[in-house]
XYZ file of C-alpha atoms in Angstrom:
332
model
C 46.159 8.771 -25.865
C 48.718 10.964 -24.386
C 46.870 11.233 -21.091
C 47.240 7.274 -20.702
C 51.189 7.484 -21.572
C 51.635 9.891 -18.851
C 49.530 8.231 -16.251
C 51.243 5.006 -17.010
C 54.906 6.592 -16.559
C 53.370 7.888 -13.190
C 52.477 4.363 -12.213
C 55.781 2.905 -13.156
C 57.679 5.520 -11.119
C 55.489 4.744 -8.160
C 55.621 0.932 -8.297
C 58.580 0.286 -10.028
C 60.553 -0.950 -6.899
C 57.791 -3.295 -5.904
C 58.308 -7.110 -5.975
C 59.291 -9.258 -8.735
C 57.528 -9.380 -11.851
C 56.207 -12.590 -13.479
C 57.045 -14.095 -16.679
C 53.550 -14.215 -18.082
C 50.106 -12.436 -18.093
C 46.909 -14.073 -19.042
C 44.100 -12.144 -20.818
C 40.626 -13.462 -21.853
C 38.457 -11.526 -24.356
C 34.779 -12.518 -25.767
C 33.722 -12.676 -29.237
C 32.781 -9.539 -31.756
C 34.245 -6.410 -33.084
C 33.996 -4.945 -29.572
C 36.968 -6.491 -28.565
C 38.859 -5.763 -31.840
C 41.420 -3.493 -29.777
C 42.386 -6.562 -27.811
C 42.645 -8.759 -31.002
C 45.268 -6.073 -32.469
C 47.267 -5.999 -29.257
C 47.420 -9.806 -29.624
C 48.167 -9.827 -33.392
C 50.889 -7.142 -33.256
C 52.201 -8.392 -29.889
C 52.152 -4.983 -28.549
C 52.115 -6.196 -24.964
C 55.118 -7.879 -25.330
C 57.118 -4.999 -27.045
C 56.287 -2.536 -24.449
C 57.169 -5.117 -22.015
C 60.649 -5.487 -23.472
C 61.070 -1.727 -23.423
C 60.235 -1.490 -19.805
C 62.879 -4.239 -18.792
C 60.747 -7.435 -19.202
C 62.089 -9.133 -22.357
C 60.853 -12.557 -21.641
C 57.220 -11.856 -20.703
C 54.748 -14.281 -22.255
C 51.287 -13.088 -22.839
C 48.426 -15.907 -23.292
C 45.194 -15.036 -24.808
C 41.793 -16.863 -24.168
C 38.545 -16.602 -25.781
C 35.501 -17.137 -23.467
C 31.978 -16.475 -24.319
C 30.621 -16.759 -20.885
C 31.295 -14.071 -18.624
C 30.467 -15.933 -15.220
C 33.144 -18.259 -16.498
C 35.448 -15.160 -16.961
C 34.709 -13.814 -13.540
C 35.173 -17.176 -11.775
C 38.714 -17.417 -13.575
C 39.682 -14.172 -12.678
C 38.696 -14.458 -8.962
C 40.517 -17.752 -8.762
C 43.593 -16.105 -10.041
C 43.684 -18.127 -13.361
C 43.481 -14.880 -15.315
C 45.004 -11.444 -14.944
C 43.098 -9.584 -17.475
C 39.284 -9.893 -18.309
C 37.297 -8.265 -20.651
C 33.329 -7.902 -20.466
C 30.139 -5.784 -19.731
C 29.927 -2.929 -17.257
C 27.470 -5.046 -15.385
C 30.073 -7.423 -14.706
C 32.540 -4.944 -13.451
C 29.945 -3.406 -11.160
C 29.268 -6.820 -9.381
C 33.149 -7.675 -9.319
C 33.660 -4.339 -7.755
C 31.045 -4.494 -5.183
C 31.850 -8.262 -4.249
C 35.666 -7.858 -3.632
C 35.815 -4.126 -2.595
C 38.066 -3.951 0.487
C 39.198 -7.346 0.223
C 42.848 -8.218 -1.166
C 41.322 -9.482 -4.441
C 39.499 -6.431 -5.033
C 39.047 -5.796 -8.691
C 38.681 -2.545 -10.654
C 38.912 -1.487 -14.497
C 41.696 -0.676 -16.252
C 40.259 1.202 -19.190
C 36.987 1.041 -21.379
C 36.957 -0.655 -24.670
C 34.522 1.577 -26.399
C 31.062 2.699 -27.297
C 29.118 0.293 -28.999
C 25.436 -0.413 -29.235
C 23.978 -3.685 -28.973
C 20.380 -4.416 -30.133
C 17.590 -6.677 -29.736
C 16.751 -8.466 -32.831
C 13.528 -10.533 -33.310
C 12.368 -13.111 -35.848
C 8.570 -12.478 -35.304
C 7.128 -9.458 -37.462
C 4.238 -8.986 -34.924
C 6.945 -8.024 -32.213
C 7.290 -4.412 -32.567
C 8.456 -3.657 -28.950
C 9.581 -5.683 -25.633
C 5.678 -5.465 -24.678
C 4.992 -7.790 -27.624
C 7.452 -10.337 -26.255
C 5.419 -13.380 -24.527
C 5.748 -16.992 -23.068
C 6.663 -18.463 -26.758
C 9.856 -16.208 -26.872
C 13.125 -17.145 -25.923
C 15.747 -14.108 -25.798
C 19.426 -14.955 -26.310
C 21.924 -12.999 -23.861
C 25.502 -13.786 -23.262
C 24.518 -14.371 -19.593
C 21.260 -14.389 -17.963
C 20.802 -11.445 -15.154
C 24.472 -10.106 -15.347
C 25.429 -9.410 -18.841
C 25.162 -5.984 -20.646
C 22.233 -7.279 -22.573
C 20.498 -9.001 -19.766
C 20.899 -5.714 -17.708
C 19.685 -3.475 -20.659
C 16.538 -5.719 -21.097
C 15.885 -5.195 -17.317
C 16.250 -1.341 -17.593
C 13.798 -1.485 -20.561
C 11.408 -3.517 -18.566
C 11.490 -1.106 -15.592
C 10.684 1.527 -18.035
C 7.807 0.072 -19.650
C 6.224 -2.001 -16.877
C 7.119 -0.019 -13.784
C 10.205 -0.172 -11.582
C 9.054 -3.185 -9.596
C 8.613 -5.281 -12.731
C 12.145 -5.035 -14.092
C 12.634 -8.796 -14.081
C 9.226 -9.516 -15.930
C 11.183 -10.579 -19.077
C 14.052 -12.463 -17.064
C 12.054 -15.835 -17.753
C 12.510 -15.380 -21.489
C 16.220 -15.175 -21.549
C 18.611 -17.730 -21.975
C 22.527 -17.560 -22.014
C 24.256 -18.194 -25.156
C 27.575 -16.855 -26.850
C 26.828 -14.134 -29.487
C 28.135 -16.592 -32.451
C 25.596 -19.534 -31.041
C 22.963 -17.137 -30.626
C 23.148 -15.897 -34.296
C 23.096 -19.251 -35.721
C 20.248 -20.157 -33.496
C 18.238 -17.037 -34.585
C 19.007 -17.192 -38.491
C 18.459 -21.093 -38.568
C 15.055 -20.570 -36.355
C 16.636 -23.453 -33.942
C 16.615 -23.998 -30.439
C 13.283 -21.962 -29.916
C 15.320 -18.904 -30.138
C 13.228 -16.002 -31.506
C 15.190 -12.949 -30.034
C 19.127 -12.269 -29.691
C 20.428 -9.000 -28.080
C 23.102 -8.922 -30.328
C 26.433 -7.265 -30.791
C 28.670 -6.273 -34.091
C 29.050 -8.231 -36.357
C 26.501 -10.664 -35.399
C 24.038 -7.861 -35.365
C 24.631 -6.807 -38.809
C 24.410 -10.368 -40.006
C 21.052 -10.711 -38.388
C 19.661 -7.580 -39.825
C 20.548 -8.446 -43.310
C 18.461 -11.550 -42.990
C 14.865 -11.353 -44.352
C 12.099 -11.203 -41.424
C 14.699 -10.003 -38.753
C 14.314 -6.525 -37.326
C 15.539 -4.582 -34.238
C 13.276 -3.284 -31.626
C 15.523 -1.941 -28.880
C 19.184 -0.632 -28.460
C 21.325 -0.489 -25.375
C 21.728 3.278 -26.382
C 17.882 3.655 -25.820
C 18.174 2.547 -22.222
C 21.505 4.096 -21.197
C 20.513 7.641 -22.682
C 22.881 7.781 -25.527
C 26.294 6.563 -26.421
C 27.620 4.220 -23.780
C 30.360 2.218 -22.682
C 29.738 -1.407 -23.838
C 32.893 -3.525 -22.321
C 35.692 -2.568 -20.178
C 38.998 -4.331 -19.343
C 39.503 -5.287 -15.508
C 42.000 -6.531 -13.483
C 42.796 -7.543 -9.664
C 44.261 -4.821 -7.223
C 46.789 -7.364 -6.373
C 48.093 -8.083 -10.086
C 48.454 -4.217 -10.552
C 50.526 -3.802 -7.188
C 52.637 -6.843 -7.748
C 53.200 -6.468 -11.714
C 53.593 -2.821 -12.282
C 55.566 -3.024 -15.262
C 53.387 -5.954 -16.983
C 50.293 -3.543 -16.109
C 52.030 -0.693 -17.717
C 52.945 -2.722 -20.645
C 49.234 -3.643 -20.824
C 47.896 0.040 -20.833
C 50.504 1.343 -23.404
C 49.568 -1.542 -25.659
C 45.974 -0.827 -25.638
C 46.490 2.994 -26.222
C 48.719 1.738 -29.444
C 45.989 -0.450 -30.359
C 43.153 2.085 -29.991
C 45.287 4.650 -32.018
C 46.021 2.147 -34.935
C 42.289 0.969 -35.081
C 41.234 4.784 -35.176
C 43.800 5.648 -37.788
C 42.964 2.690 -40.316
C 39.615 1.211 -40.109
C 40.206 -1.028 -42.932
C 43.561 -2.423 -41.683
C 41.736 -3.156 -38.446
C 39.060 -4.799 -40.309
C 41.478 -7.071 -42.018
C 42.815 -8.027 -38.689
C 39.339 -9.021 -37.157
C 38.523 -11.088 -40.384
C 41.657 -12.791 -40.209
C 41.666 -13.491 -36.536
C 37.856 -14.200 -36.123
C 37.624 -15.998 -39.329
C 34.670 -13.922 -40.034
C 32.152 -14.663 -42.867
C 31.637 -10.923 -43.508
C 33.620 -9.407 -46.168
C 36.460 -6.844 -45.709
C 34.403 -4.156 -46.811
C 31.475 -5.077 -44.516
C 33.652 -5.257 -41.541
C 35.086 -1.863 -42.464
C 31.605 -0.416 -42.676
C 30.751 -1.701 -39.307
C 33.757 -0.028 -37.847
C 32.782 3.305 -39.464
C 29.356 3.283 -38.085
C 29.176 6.815 -36.718
C 27.511 5.416 -33.561
C 30.798 3.602 -32.795
C 33.483 5.055 -30.602
C 36.596 3.025 -29.904
C 37.949 4.769 -26.667
C 39.508 3.976 -23.358
C 37.253 6.632 -21.821
C 34.271 5.285 -19.816
C 30.891 6.737 -20.589
C 27.622 6.393 -18.629
C 28.741 3.625 -16.538
C 27.029 4.993 -13.689
C 23.664 4.343 -15.434
C 24.220 0.729 -14.883
C 25.703 0.837 -11.572
C 22.966 3.123 -10.167
C 20.300 0.529 -11.532
C 22.039 -2.440 -10.114
C 21.926 -0.864 -6.733
C 18.526 0.149 -6.763
C 17.519 -3.383 -7.764
C 19.710 -5.026 -5.016
C 21.912 -6.884 -7.422
C 24.918 -5.124 -5.606
C 24.989 -4.008 -1.998
C 27.574 -1.237 -2.718
C 26.877 1.656 -4.904
C 30.186 3.646 -6.217
C 30.124 7.042 -5.529
C 31.185 7.794 -8.986
C 32.532 6.141 -11.882
C 36.095 6.727 -10.752
C 35.376 4.201 -7.890
C 35.097 1.496 -10.397
C 38.643 2.556 -12.282
C 42.095 2.339 -11.431
C 43.631 5.915 -11.140
C 45.182 5.940 -14.347
C 41.932 6.453 -16.075
C 40.710 9.223 -13.901
C 42.051 11.937 -16.114
C 40.414 10.658 -19.135
C 37.172 12.758 -18.711
C 34.960 9.906 -18.329
C 31.538 9.682 -16.740
């Protein structure tokens, strides 16, 4: 995390004389262990601590947990949120939509490489080719979530590039907690859930449920699941608050990677998780997981969204999607 600390010091030197800082920042997260770095920041008041060290002793940090990415994006663009966490597709969409405007959006950092998997409750379904009209696939947001785009990418591979939307009519938007309940209880007609930890592990422990697809399959290996983004105007007008956030995120990543069991305890307490402490710790120790601020394979998603017309602008590289503090991280 040393690179992040150096970058934020440079940011403060560059912007330190700009404007008056506000007295609060508002941050939205979603559900699941993928957002654990933010939960640790909240639990240990890391942003407030760094803000005080930077001369903002009264900064108030307000947190909201929102399961619908569309609601998060709308709130950010309306100025009702300052930082929002969500999937790479939402970042690409917001970047393309706001590029060159006063409300331009870019990412501050990645939140980690974590696979999501498509879990089904019909034993005869072995691949996405076996899904049919009787299936309902829960994704966090239709057409724009990580899961929806991954399903489109898989469909393009299986059915041909022009048929990437073939499975879209089967998808329904649901938060991960609600989708897990529906799949496990066989209610609401939900037969599949493109699931994220710990809901993924909860589902796979249930008899008769199995996984047929991973986001790592369609992205070519470990890839960033979620990122944290903000408006360019916020970064420019609130440099100390922005820096405090980055420093806190670095501290949270270090704490999580240093002691997975302690991090699991934070998750269990804040999420009121039904998983045991041992089960959550095991999830965090999964070798496929990497809690890191470094973005990976984000251009796979950006290129697909550009090719399919979801966005009219294509970033030249992943760096176009991220603020300069992230550029020295060695991402891709």
